[in-house]
PDB file of C-alpha atoms and ligand atoms in Angstrom:
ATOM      1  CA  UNK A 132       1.092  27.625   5.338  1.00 65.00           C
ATOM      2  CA  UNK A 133       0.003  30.481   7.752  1.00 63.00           C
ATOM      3  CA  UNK A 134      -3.448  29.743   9.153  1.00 78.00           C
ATOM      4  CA  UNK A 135      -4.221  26.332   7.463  1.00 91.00           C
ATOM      5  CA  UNK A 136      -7.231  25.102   7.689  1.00 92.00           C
ATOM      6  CA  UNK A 137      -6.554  20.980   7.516  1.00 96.00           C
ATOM      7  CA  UNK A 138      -9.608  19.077   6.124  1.00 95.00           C
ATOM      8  CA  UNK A 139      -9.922  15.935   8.514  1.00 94.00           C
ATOM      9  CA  UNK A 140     -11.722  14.062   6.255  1.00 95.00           C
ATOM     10  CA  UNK A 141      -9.151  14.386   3.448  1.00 97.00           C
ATOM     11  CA  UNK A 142      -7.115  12.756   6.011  1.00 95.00           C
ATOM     12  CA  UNK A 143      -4.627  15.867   6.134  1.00 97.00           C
ATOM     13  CA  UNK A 144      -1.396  14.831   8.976  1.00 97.00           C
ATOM     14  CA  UNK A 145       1.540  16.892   7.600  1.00 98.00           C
ATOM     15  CA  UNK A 146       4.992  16.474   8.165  1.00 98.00           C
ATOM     16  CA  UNK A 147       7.329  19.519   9.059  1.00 98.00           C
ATOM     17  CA  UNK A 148      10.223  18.109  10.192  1.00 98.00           C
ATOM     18  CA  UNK A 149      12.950  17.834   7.560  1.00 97.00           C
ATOM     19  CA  UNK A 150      15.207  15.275   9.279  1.00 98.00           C
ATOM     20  CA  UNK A 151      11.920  12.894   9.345  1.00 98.00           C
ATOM     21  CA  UNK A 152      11.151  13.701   5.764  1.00 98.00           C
ATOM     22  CA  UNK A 153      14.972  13.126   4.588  1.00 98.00           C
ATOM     23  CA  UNK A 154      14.781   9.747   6.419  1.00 98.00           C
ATOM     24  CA  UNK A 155      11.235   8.828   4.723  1.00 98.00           C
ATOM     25  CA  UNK A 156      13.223   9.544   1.254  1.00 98.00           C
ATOM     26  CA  UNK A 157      15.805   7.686   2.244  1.00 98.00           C
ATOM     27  CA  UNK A 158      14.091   4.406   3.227  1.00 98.00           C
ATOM     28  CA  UNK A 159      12.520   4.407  -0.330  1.00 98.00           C
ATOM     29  CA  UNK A 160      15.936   4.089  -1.456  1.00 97.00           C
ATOM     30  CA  UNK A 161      14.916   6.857  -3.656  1.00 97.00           C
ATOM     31  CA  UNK A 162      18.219   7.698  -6.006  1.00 97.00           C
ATOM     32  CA  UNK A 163      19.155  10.994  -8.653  1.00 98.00           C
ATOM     33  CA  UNK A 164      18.095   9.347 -11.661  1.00 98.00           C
ATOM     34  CA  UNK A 165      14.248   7.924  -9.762  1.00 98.00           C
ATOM     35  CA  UNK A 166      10.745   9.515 -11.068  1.00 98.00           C
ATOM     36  CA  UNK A 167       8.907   9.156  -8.234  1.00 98.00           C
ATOM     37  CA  UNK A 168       5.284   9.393  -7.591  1.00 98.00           C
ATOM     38  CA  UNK A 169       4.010  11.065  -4.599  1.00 98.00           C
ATOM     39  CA  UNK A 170       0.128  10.679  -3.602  1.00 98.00           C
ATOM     40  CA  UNK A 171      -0.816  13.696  -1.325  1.00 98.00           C
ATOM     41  CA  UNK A 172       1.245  16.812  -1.995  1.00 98.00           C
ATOM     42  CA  UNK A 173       0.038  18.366   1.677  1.00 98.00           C
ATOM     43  CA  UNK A 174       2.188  22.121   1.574  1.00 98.00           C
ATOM     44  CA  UNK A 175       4.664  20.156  -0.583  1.00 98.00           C
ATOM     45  CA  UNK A 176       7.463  19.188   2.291  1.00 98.00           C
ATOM     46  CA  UNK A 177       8.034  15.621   1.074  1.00 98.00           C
ATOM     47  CA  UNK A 178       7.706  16.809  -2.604  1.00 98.00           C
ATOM     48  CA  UNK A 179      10.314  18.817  -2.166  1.00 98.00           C
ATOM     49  CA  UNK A 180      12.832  16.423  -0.247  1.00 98.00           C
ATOM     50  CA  UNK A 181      11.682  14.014  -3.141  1.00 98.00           C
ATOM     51  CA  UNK A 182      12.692  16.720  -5.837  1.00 98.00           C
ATOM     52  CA  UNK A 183      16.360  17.219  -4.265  1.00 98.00           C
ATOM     53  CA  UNK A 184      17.152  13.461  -4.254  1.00 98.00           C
ATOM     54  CA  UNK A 185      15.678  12.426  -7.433  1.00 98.00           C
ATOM     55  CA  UNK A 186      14.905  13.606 -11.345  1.00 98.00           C
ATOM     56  CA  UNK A 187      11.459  13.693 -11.183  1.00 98.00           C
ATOM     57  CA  UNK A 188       8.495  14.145  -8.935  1.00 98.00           C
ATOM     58  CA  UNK A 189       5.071  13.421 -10.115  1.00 98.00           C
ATOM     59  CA  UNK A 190       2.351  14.307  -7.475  1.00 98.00           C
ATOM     60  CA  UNK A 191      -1.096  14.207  -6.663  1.00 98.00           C
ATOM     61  CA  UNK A 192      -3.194  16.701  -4.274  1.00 98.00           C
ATOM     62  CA  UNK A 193      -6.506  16.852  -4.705  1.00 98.00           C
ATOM     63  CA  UNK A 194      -7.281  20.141  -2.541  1.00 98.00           C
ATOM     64  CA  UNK A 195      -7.090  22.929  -4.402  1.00 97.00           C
ATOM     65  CA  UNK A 196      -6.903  25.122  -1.088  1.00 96.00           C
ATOM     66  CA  UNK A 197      -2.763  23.990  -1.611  1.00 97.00           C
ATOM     67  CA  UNK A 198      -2.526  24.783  -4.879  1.00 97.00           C
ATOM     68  CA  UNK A 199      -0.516  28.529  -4.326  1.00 96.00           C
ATOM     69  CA  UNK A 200       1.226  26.863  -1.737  1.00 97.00           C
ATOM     70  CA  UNK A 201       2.304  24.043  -4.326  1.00 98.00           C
ATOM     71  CA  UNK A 202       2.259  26.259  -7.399  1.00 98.00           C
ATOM     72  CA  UNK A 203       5.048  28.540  -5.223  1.00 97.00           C
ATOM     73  CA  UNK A 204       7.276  24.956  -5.005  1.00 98.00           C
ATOM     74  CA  UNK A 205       6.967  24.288  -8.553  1.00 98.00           C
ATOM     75  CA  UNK A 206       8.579  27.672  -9.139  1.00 98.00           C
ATOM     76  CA  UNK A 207      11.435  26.768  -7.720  1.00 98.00           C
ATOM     77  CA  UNK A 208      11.755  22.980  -8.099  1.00 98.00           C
ATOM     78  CA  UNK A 209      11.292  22.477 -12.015  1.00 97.00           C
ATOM     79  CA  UNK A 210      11.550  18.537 -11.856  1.00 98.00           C
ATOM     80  CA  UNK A 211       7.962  18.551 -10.190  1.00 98.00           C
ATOM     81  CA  UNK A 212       4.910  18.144 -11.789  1.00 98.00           C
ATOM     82  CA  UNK A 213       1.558  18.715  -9.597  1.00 98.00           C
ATOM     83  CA  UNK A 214      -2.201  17.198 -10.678  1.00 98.00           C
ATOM     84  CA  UNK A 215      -4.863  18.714  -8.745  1.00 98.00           C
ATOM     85  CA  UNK A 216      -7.069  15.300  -8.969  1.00 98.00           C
ATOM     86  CA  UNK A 217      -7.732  12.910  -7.180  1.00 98.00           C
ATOM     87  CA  UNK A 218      -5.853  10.157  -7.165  1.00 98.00           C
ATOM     88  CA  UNK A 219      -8.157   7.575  -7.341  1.00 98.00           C
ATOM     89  CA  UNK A 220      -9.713   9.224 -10.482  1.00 98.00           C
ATOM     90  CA  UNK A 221      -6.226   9.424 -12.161  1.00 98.00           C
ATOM     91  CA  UNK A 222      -5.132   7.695 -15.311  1.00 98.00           C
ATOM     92  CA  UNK A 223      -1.838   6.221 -14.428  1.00 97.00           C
ATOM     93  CA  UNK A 224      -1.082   4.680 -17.819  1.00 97.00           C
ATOM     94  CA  UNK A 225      -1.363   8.053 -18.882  1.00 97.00           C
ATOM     95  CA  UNK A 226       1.791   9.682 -17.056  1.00 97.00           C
ATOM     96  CA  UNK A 227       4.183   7.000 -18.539  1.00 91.00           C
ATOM     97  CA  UNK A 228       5.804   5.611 -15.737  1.00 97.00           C
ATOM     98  CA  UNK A 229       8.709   2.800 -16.115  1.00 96.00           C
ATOM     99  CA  UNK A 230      10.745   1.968 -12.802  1.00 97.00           C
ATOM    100  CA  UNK A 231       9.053   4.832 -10.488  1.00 98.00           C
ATOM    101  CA  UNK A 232       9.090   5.021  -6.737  1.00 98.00           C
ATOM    102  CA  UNK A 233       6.179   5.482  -4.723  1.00 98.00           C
ATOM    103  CA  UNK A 234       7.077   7.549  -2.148  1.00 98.00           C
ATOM    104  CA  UNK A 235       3.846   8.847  -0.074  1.00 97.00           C
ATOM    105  CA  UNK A 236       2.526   9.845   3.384  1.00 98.00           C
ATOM    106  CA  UNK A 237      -0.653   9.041   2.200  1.00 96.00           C
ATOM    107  CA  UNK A 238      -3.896   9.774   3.090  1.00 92.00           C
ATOM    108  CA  UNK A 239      -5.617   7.416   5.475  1.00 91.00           C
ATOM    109  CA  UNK A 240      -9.034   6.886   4.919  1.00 93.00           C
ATOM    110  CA  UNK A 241      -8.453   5.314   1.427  1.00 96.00           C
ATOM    111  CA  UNK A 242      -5.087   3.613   2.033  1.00 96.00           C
ATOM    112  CA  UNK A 243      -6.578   0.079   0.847  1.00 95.00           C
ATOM    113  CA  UNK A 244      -7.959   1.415  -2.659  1.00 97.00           C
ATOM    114  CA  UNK A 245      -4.848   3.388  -2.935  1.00 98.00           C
ATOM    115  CA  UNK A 246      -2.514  -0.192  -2.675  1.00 97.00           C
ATOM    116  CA  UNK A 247      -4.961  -1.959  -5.060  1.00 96.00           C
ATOM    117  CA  UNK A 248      -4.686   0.928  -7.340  1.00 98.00           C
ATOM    118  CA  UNK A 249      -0.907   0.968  -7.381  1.00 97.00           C
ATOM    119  CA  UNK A 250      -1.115  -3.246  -7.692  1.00 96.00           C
ATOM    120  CA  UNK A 251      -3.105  -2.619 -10.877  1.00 96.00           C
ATOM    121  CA  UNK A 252       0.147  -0.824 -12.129  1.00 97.00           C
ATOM    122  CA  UNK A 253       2.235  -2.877 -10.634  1.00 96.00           C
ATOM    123  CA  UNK A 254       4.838  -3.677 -13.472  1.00 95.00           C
ATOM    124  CA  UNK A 255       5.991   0.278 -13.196  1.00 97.00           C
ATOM    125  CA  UNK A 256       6.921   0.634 -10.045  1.00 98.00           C
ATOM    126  CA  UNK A 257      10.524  -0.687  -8.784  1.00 97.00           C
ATOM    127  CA  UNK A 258       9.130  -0.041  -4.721  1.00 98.00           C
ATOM    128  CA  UNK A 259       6.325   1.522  -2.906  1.00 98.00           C
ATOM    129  CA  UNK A 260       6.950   3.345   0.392  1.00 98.00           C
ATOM    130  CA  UNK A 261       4.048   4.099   2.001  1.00 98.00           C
ATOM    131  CA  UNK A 262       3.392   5.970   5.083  1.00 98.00           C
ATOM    132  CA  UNK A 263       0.218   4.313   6.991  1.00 98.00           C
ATOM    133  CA  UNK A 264      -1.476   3.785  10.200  1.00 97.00           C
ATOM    134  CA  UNK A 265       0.736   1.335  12.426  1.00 97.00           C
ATOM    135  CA  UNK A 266      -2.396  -1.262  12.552  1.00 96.00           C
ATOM    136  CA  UNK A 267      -2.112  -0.961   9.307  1.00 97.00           C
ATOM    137  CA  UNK A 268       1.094  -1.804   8.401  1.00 98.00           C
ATOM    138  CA  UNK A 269       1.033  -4.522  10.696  1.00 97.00           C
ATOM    139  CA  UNK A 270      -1.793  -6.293   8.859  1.00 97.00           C
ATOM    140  CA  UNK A 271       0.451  -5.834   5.390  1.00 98.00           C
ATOM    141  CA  UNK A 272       3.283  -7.512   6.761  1.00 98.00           C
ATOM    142  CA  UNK A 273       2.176  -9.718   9.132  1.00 97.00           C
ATOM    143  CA  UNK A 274       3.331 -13.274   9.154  1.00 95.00           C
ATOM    144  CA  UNK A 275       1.043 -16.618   8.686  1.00 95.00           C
ATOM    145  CA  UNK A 276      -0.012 -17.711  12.102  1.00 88.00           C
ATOM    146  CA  UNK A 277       0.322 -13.747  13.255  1.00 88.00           C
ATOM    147  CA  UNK A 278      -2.730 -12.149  15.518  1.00 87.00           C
ATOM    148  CA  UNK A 279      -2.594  -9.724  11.926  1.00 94.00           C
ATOM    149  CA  UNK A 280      -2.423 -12.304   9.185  1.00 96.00           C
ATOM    150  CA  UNK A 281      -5.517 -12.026   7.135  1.00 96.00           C
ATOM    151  CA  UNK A 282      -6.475 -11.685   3.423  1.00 97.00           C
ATOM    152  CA  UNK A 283      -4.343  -8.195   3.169  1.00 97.00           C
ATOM    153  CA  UNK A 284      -1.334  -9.568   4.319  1.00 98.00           C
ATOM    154  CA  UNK A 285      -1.476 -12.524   1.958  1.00 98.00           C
ATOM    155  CA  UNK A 286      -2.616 -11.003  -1.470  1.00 98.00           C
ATOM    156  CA  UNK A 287       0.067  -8.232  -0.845  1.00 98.00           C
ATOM    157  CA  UNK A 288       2.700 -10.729   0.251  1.00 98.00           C
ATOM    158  CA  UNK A 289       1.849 -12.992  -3.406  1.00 98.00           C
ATOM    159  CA  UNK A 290       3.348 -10.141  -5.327  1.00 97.00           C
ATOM    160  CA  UNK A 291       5.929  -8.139  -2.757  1.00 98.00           C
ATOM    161  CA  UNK A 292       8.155  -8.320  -0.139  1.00 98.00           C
ATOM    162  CA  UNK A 293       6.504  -6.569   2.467  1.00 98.00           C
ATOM    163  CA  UNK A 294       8.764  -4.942   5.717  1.00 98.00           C
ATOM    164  CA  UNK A 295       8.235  -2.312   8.214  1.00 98.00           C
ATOM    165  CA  UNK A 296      11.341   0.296   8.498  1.00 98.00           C
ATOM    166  CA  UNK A 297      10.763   2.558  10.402  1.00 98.00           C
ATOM    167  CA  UNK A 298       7.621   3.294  13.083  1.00 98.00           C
ATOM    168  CA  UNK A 299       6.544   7.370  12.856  1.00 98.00           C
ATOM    169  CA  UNK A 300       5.467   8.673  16.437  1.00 98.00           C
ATOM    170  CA  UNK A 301       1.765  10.704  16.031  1.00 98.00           C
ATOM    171  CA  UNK A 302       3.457  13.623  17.161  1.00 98.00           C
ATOM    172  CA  UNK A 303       5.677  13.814  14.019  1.00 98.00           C
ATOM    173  CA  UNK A 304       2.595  15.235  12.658  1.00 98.00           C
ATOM    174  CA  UNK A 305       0.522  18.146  12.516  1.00 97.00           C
ATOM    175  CA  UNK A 306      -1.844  17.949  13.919  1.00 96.00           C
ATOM    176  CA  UNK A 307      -1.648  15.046  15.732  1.00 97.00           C
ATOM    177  CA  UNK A 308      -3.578  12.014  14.782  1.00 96.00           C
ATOM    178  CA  UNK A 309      -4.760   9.384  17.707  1.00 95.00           C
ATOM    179  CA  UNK A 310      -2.492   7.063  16.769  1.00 97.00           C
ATOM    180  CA  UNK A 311       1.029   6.060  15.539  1.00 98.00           C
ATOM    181  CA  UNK A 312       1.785   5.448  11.904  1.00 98.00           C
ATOM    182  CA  UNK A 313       4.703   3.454  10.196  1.00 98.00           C
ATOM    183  CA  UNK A 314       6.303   3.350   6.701  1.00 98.00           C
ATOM    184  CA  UNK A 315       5.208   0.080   4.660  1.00 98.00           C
ATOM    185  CA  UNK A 316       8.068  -1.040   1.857  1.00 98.00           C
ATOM    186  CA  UNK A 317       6.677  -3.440  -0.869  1.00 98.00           C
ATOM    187  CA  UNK A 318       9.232  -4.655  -3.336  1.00 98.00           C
ATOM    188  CA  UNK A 319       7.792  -6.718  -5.921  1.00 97.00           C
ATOM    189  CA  UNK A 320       9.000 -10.279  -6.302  1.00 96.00           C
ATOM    190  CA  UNK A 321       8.509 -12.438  -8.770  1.00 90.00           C
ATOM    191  CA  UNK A 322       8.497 -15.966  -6.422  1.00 95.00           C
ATOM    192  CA  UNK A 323       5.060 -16.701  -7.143  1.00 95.00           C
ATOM    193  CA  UNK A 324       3.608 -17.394 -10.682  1.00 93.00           C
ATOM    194  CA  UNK A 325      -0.187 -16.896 -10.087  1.00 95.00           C
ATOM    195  CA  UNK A 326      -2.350 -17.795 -13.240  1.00 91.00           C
ATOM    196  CA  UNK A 327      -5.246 -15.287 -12.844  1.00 96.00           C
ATOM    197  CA  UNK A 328      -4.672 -12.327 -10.231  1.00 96.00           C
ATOM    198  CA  UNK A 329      -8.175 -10.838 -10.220  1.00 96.00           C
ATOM    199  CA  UNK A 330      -9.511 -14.832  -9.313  1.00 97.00           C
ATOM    200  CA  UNK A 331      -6.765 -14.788  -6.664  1.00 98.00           C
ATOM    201  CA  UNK A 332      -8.140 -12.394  -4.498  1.00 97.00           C
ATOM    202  CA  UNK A 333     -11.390 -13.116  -4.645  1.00 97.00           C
ATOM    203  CA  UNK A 334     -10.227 -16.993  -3.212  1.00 98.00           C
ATOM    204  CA  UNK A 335      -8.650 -15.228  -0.626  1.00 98.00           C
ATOM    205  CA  UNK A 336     -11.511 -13.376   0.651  1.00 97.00           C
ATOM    206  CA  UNK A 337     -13.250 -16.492   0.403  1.00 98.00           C
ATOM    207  CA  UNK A 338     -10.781 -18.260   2.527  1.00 98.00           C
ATOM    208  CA  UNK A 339     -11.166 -15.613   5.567  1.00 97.00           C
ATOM    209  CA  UNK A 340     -14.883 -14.970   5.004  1.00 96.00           C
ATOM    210  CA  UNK A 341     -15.500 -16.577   8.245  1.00 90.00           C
ATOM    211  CA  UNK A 342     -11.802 -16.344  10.053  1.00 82.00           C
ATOM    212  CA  UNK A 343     -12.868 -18.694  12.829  1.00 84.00           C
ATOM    213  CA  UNK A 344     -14.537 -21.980  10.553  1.00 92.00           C
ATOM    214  CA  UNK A 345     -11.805 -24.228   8.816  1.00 96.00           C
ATOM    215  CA  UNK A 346     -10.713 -23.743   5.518  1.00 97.00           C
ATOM    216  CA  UNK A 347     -12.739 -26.620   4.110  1.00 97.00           C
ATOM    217  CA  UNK A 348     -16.046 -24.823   5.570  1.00 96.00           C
ATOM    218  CA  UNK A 349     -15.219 -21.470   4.355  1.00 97.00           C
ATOM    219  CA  UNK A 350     -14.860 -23.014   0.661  1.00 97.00           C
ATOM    220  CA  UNK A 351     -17.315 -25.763   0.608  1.00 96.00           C
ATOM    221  CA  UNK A 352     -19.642 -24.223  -0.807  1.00 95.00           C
ATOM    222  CA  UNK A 353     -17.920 -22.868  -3.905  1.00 96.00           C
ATOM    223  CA  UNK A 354     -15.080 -26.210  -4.308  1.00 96.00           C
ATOM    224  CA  UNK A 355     -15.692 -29.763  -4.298  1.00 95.00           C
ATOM    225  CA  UNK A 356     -15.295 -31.043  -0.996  1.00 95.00           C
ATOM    226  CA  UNK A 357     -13.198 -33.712  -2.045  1.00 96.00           C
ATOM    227  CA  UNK A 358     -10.822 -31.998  -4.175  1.00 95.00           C
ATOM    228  CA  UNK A 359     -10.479 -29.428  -0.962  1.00 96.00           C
ATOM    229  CA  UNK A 360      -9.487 -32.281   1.213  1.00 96.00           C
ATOM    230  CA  UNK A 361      -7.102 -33.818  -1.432  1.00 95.00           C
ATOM    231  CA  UNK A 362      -5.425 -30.049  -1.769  1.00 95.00           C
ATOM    232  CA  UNK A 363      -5.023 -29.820   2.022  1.00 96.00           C
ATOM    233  CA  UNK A 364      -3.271 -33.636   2.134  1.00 95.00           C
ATOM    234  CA  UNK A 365      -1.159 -32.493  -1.253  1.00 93.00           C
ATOM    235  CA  UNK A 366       0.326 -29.660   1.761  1.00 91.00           C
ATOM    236  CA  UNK A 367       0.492 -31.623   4.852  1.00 93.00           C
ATOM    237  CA  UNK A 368      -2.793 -29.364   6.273  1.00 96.00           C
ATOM    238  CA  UNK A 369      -5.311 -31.255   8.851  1.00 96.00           C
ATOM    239  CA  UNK A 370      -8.708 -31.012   7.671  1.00 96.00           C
ATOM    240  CA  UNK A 371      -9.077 -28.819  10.811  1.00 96.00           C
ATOM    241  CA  UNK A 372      -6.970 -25.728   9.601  1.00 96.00           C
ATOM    242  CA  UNK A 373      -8.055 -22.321   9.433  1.00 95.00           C
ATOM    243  CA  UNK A 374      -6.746 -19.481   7.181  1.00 96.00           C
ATOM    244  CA  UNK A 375      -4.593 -17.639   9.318  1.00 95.00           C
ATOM    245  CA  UNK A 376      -2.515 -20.680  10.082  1.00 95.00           C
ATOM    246  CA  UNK A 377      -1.736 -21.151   5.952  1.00 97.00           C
ATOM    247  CA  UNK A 378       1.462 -19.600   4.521  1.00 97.00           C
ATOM    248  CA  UNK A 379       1.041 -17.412   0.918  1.00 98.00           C
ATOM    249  CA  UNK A 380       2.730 -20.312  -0.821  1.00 97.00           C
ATOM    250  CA  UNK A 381       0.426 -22.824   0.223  1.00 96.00           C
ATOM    251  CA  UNK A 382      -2.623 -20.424  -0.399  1.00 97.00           C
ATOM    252  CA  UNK A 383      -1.443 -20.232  -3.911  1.00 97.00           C
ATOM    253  CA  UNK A 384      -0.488 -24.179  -4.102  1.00 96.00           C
ATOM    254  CA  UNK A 385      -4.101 -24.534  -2.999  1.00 96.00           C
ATOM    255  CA  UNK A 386      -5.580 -22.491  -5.451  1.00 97.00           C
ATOM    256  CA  UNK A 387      -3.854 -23.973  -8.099  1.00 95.00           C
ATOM    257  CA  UNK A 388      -4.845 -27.387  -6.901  1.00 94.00           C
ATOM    258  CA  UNK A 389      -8.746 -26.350  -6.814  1.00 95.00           C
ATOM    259  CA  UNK A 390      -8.899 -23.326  -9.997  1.00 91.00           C
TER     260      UNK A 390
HETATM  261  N1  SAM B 575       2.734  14.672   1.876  1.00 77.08           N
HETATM  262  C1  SAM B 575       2.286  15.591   2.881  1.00 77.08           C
HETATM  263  C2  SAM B 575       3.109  15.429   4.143  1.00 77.08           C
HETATM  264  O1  SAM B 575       3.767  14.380   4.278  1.00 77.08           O
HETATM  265  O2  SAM B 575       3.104  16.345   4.974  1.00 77.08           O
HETATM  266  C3  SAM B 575       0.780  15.466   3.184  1.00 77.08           C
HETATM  267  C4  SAM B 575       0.313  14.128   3.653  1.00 77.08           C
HETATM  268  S1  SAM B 575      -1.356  14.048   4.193  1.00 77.08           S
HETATM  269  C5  SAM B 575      -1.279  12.594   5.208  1.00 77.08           C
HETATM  270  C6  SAM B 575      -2.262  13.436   2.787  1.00 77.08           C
HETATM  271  C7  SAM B 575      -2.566  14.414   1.676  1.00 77.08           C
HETATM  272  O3  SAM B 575      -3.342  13.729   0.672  1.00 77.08           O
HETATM  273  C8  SAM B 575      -3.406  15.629   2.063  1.00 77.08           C
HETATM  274  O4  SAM B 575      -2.785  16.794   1.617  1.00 77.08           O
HETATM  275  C9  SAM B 575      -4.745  15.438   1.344  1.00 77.08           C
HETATM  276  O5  SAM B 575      -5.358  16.643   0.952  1.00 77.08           O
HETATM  277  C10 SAM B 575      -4.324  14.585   0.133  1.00 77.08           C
HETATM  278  N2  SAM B 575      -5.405  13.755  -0.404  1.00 77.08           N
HETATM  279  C11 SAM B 575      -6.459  13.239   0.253  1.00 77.08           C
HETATM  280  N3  SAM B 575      -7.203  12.483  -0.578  1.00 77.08           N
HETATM  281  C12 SAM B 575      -6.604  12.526  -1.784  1.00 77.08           C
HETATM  282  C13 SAM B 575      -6.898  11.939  -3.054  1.00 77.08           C
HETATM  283  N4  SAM B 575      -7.973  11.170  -3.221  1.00 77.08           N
HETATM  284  N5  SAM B 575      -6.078  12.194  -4.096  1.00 77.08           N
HETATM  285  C14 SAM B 575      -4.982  12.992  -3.928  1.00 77.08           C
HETATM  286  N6  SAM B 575      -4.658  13.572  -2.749  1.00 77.08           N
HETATM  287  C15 SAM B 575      -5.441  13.328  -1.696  1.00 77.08           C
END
């Protein structure tokens, strides 16, 4: 890793510190008999924590400046398989995953897309550990009636428990971003039964479009005003309440009341 030359945009922040990494591992509960997918290879130092603890590592990088670097690890770690892609490009059904961990420090500018990617896999993944921006992670797991709570936090909060373990200082990493990061757990639950996902999120952005107006104004022009204001009653809601101040099970008892 002499004289690397880290691509900003590709949102390169690597972690050195074995300790860290071990404790990253760790808080993805990751066990001997896991496959685990990794998004962002870096120079391969989670990858290879990842490939002690478990059976089998699959991992994406999609700078081929690392490839030596990675191809070198795969020498001596045989339970780790590398694709030089890009993630968002990949065909997950094709690796054949049942039960994997994600287990990632993964690159920031397309954190978002990355989630919604994993979500469209969800049923093979047992967790997802993700390591994020801390403003970040904060909107996943914030609470209804939190400064945070928006259409993230509930749509991810429908399908997982969402919790933050562990905060990660900027100066764990090199180099240095501007800000602190933390790890994001999701653990998918099955507490909800929601009758068309896609639909789902698309009522939730429609609930925040305009975070200030009531929920009755945001959706007025899409619902029936009366069967809005009968939905609201159904919950024990004033006609006066906005978004953030609605729980995820009464955004999904309202959506079944109006879909
Ligand atoms: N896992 C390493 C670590 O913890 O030190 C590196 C983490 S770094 C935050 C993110 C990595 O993701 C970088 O190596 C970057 O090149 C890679 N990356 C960026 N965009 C990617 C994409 N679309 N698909 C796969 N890898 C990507």
């Amino acid at each position: 890793m002499e004289k690397f030359n880290f691509k900003k945009n590709l949102g390169q922040n690597f972690i050195f510190d074995k300790n860290l990494l071990r404790a990253i591992a760790r808080a993805g509960d990751v066990e001997k008999s896991d496959v685990v997918l990794e998004i962002g290879a870096g120079a391969g130092t989670l990858t290879e924590v990842l490939a002690e603890m478990s059976s089998k590592v699959i991992s994406f990088e999609i700078d081929e400046s690392l490839r030596l670097t990675l191809e070198s690890l795969r020498n001596k770690y045989k339970n780790i398989e590398f694709h030089f892609q890009d993630f968002m490009a990949a065909d997950i059904d094709s690796l054949n995953l049942s039960s994997a961990r994600v287990i990632a420090n993964i690159p920031y500018y397309i954190t978002t897309p990355i989630v919604f990617k994993l979500i469209d896999h969800i049923k093979k993944f047992k967790s997802i550990l993700i390591l994020v921006q801390k403003e970040v992670a904060e909107r996943f797991a914030s609470n209804c009636g939190g400064k945070e709570y928006g259409i993230t936090s509930v749509i991810l909060q429908s399908i997982f428990h969402v919790s933050i373990p562990r905060i990660v200082k900027k100066e764990c990493f090199t180099p240095s971003p501007k800000v602190d990061s933390a790890l994001v757990k999701m653990i998918p639950h099955n507490k909800y039964k929601i009758s068309d996902f896609e639909k789902f999120k698309s009522f939730i952005h429609l609930c925040f479009s305009m975070r200030r107006k009531t929920l009755i104004n945001n959706l007025k022009n899409n619902y029936d005003k009366e069967k809005i204001i009968s939905a609201l009653n159904e919950n024990s809601y004033p006609l006066t309440v906005r978004p953030e101040q609605i729980s995820v099970e009464n955004f999904i008892k309202i959506f079944d009341s109006l879909n």
